[in-house]
Coordinates of C-alpha atoms in Angstrom, one line a residue:
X811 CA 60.5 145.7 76.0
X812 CA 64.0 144.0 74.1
X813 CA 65.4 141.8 76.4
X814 CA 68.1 143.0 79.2
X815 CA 71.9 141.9 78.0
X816 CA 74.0 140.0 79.9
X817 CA 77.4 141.6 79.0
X818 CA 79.5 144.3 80.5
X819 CA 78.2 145.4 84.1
X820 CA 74.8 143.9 83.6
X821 CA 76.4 140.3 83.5
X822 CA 77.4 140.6 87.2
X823 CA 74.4 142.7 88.1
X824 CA 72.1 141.3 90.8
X825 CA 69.1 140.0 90.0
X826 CA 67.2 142.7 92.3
X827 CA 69.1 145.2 89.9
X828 CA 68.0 143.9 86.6
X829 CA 64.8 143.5 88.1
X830 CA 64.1 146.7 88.4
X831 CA 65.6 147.8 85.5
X832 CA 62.4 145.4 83.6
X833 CA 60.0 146.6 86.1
X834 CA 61.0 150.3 86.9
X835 CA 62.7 151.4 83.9
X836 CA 61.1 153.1 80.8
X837 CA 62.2 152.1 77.4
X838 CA 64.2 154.7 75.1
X839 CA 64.9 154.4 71.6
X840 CA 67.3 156.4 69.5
X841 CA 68.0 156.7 66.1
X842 CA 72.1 157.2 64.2
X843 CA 73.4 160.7 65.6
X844 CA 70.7 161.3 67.9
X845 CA 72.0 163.0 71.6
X846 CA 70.6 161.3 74.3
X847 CA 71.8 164.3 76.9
X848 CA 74.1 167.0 76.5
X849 CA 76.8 168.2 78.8
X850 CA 75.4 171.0 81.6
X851 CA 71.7 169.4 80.9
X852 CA 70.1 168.8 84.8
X853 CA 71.0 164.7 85.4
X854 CA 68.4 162.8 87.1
X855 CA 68.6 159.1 85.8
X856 CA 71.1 156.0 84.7
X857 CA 70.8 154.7 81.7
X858 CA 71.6 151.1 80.4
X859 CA 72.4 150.1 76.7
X860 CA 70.2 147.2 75.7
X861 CA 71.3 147.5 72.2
X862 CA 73.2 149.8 70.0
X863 CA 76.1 152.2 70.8
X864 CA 76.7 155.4 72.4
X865 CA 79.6 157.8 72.3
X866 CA 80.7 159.7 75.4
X867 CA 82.3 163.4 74.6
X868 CA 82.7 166.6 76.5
X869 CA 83.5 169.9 75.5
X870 CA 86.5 171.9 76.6
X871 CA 86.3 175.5 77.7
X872 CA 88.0 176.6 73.8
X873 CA 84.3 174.6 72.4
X874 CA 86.4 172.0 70.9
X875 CA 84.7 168.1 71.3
X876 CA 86.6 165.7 73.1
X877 CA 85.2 162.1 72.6
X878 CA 85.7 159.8 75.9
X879 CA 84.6 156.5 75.5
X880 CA 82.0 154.5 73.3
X881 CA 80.1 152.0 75.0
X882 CA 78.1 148.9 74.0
X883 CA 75.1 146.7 75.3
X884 CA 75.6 146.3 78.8
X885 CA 77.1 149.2 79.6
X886 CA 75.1 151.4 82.8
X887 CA 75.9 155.0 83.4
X888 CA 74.5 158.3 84.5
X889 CA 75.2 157.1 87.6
X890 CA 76.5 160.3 88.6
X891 CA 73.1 162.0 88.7
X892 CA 72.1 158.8 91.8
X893 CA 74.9 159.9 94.0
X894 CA 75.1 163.9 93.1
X895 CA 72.0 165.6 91.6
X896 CA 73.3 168.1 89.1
X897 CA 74.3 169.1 85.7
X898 CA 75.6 166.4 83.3
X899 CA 79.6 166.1 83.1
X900 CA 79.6 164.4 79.5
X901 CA 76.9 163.9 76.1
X902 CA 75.4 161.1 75.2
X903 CA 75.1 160.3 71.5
X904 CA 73.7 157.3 69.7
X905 CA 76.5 156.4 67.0
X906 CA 74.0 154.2 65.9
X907 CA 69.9 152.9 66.1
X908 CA 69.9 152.2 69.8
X909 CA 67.7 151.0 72.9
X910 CA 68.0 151.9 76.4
X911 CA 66.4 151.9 79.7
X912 CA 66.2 155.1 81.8
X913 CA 65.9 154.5 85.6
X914 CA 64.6 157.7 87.2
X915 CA 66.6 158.9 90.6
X916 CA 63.4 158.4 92.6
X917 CA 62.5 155.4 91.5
X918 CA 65.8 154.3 92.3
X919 CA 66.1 155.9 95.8
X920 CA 62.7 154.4 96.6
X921 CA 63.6 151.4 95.7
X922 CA 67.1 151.4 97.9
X923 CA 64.6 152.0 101.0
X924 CA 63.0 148.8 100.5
X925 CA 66.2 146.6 99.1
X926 CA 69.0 148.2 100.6
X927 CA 71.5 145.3 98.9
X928 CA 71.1 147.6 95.6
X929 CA 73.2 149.8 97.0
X930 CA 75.9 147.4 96.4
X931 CA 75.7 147.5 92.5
X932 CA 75.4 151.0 92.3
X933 CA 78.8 151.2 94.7
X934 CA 80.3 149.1 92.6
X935 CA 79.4 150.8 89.2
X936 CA 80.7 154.1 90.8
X937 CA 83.7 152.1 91.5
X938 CA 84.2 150.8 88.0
X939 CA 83.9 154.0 87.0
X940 CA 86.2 156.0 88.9
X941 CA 88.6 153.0 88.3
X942 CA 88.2 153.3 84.7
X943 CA 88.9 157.6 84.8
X944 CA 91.9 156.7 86.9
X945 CA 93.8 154.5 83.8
X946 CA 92.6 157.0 81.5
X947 CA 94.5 159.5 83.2
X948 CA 97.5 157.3 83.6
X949 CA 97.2 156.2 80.1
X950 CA 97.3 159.8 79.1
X951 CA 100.4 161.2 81.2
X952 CA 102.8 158.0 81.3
X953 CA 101.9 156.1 78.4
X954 CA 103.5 157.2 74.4
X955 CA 100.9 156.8 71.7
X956 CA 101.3 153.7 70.0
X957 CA 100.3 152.3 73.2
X958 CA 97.1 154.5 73.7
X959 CA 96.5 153.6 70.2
X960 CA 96.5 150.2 70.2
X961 CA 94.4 149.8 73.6
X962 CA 92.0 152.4 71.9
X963 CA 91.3 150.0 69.5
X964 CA 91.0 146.7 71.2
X965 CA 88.5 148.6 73.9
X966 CA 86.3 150.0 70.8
X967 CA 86.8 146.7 69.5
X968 CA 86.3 144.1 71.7
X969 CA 86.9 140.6 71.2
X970 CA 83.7 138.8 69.6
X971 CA 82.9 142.1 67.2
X972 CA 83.7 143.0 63.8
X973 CA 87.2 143.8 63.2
X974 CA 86.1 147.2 61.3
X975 CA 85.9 150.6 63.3
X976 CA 83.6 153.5 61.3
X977 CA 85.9 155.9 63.1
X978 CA 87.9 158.6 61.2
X979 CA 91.9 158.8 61.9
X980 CA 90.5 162.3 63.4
X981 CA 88.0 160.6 65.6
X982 CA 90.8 158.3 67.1
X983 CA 93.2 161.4 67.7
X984 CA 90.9 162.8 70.3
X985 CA 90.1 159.6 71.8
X986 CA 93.9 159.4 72.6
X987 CA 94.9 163.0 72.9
X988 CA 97.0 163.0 70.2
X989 CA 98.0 165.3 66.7
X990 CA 95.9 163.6 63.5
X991 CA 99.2 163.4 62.0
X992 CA 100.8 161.5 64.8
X993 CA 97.9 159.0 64.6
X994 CA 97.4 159.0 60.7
X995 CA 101.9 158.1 60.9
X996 CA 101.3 155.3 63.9
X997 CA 98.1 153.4 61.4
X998 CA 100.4 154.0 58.5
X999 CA 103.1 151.5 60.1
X1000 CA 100.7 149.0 61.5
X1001 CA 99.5 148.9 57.4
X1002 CA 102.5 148.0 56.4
X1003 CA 103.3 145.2 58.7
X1004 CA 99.5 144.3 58.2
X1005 CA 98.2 144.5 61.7
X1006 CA 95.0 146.6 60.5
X1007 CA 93.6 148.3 57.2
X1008 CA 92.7 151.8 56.8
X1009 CA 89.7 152.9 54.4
X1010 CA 88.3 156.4 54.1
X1011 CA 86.4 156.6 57.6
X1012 CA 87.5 153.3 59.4
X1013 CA 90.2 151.0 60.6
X1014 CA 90.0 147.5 60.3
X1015 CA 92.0 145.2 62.4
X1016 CA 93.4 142.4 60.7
X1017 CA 95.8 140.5 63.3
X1018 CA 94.1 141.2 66.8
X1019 CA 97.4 139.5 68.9
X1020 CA 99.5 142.0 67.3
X1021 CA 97.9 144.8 68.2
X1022 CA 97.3 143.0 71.7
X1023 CA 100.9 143.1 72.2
X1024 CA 101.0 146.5 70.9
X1025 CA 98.8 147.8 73.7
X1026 CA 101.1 146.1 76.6
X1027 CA 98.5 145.0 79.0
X1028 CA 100.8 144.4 82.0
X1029 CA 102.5 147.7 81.5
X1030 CA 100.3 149.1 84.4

């Protein structure tokens, strides 16, 4: 199997964790566009990103998509499905070729009754996430949308990646909560000041610190 990464939660994951996700966990492959899960599907694993990206969307009650969060190698969730057996809250979709490792709930509890100090990663992944819904939130009520905007970016491009996000002025809208047209006029006068470039389908960044102080990182 390709080799575990050591970025985002996996680079402070115990070694009993990523132990078990070489020796427990099953390797997944997906191609561009293929779902992984689907919101309402029964959850009953975790999943962690080895290589590749996958995009994080729901589906409101009126059927339109609402894209959460991409995330990169490193990256563990499902976690939900450890904690509360049920349906999925969220789909899974590789935006491009990617690898994963499933860990199955049993295997997992099994394991928890023999190395009880797991529990302590998987507390603290619930933790990170519930942290992380709680600034969304925030982000969405107090914050206007040049803000959102600009931390968007920076998180779906994080430091050490190309500049260039495949994502369509639409595809940023619902990742802030925002009007196209508010989005397509906020890009617009970042172009002009040349903080970022906009093609047909993408955004580059061009002056990262800009845009850094864009997003106001003390603000909350």
């Amino acid at each position: 199997m390709a080799q575990l990464p050591t970025t985002g939660f996996l680079s402070g994951a115990s070694d009993r964790l990523r132990d078990m996700l070489d020796s427990q966990a099953t390797e997944i492959r997906l191609s561009a566009g293929e779902t992984l899960f689907e919101q309402g599907d029964p959850g009953e694993a975790l999943y962690a990103i080895v290589e590749g990206e996958l995009e994080l969307s729901i589906l409101a009650a009126s059927g339109r998509k609402h894209n959460l969060d991409r995330i990169q190698p490193g990256a563990v969730f499902g976690e939900i499905a450890l904690f509360d057996p049920g349906v999925r809250t969220a789909s899974a979709s590789a935006t491009m070729p990617s690898t994963l490792r499933r860990l199955r709930r049993r295997d997992v509890l099994a394991q928890l009754q023999n190395h009880p100090e797991l529990a302590e990663d998987l507390l603290r992944l619930a933790g990170q996430r519930m942290r992380w819904m709680s600034t969304q939130l925030n982000e969405q009520v107090f914050l206007p949308l040049p803000v959102r905007l600009a931390r968007k970016l920076l998180h779906l491009s994080p430091e050490g990646r190309e500049g260039r996000l495949a994502l369509s002025q639409s595809d940023l809208a619902e990742y802030v909560g925002a009007t196209r047209e508010a989005v397509s006029k906020t890009l617009a006068s970042w172009k002009r000041i040349d903080i970022l470039e906009i093609s047909r389908g993408g955004v580059e960044i061009l002056d990262r610190p800009a845009l850094e102080e864009l997003a106001e990182p003390d603000l909350i």
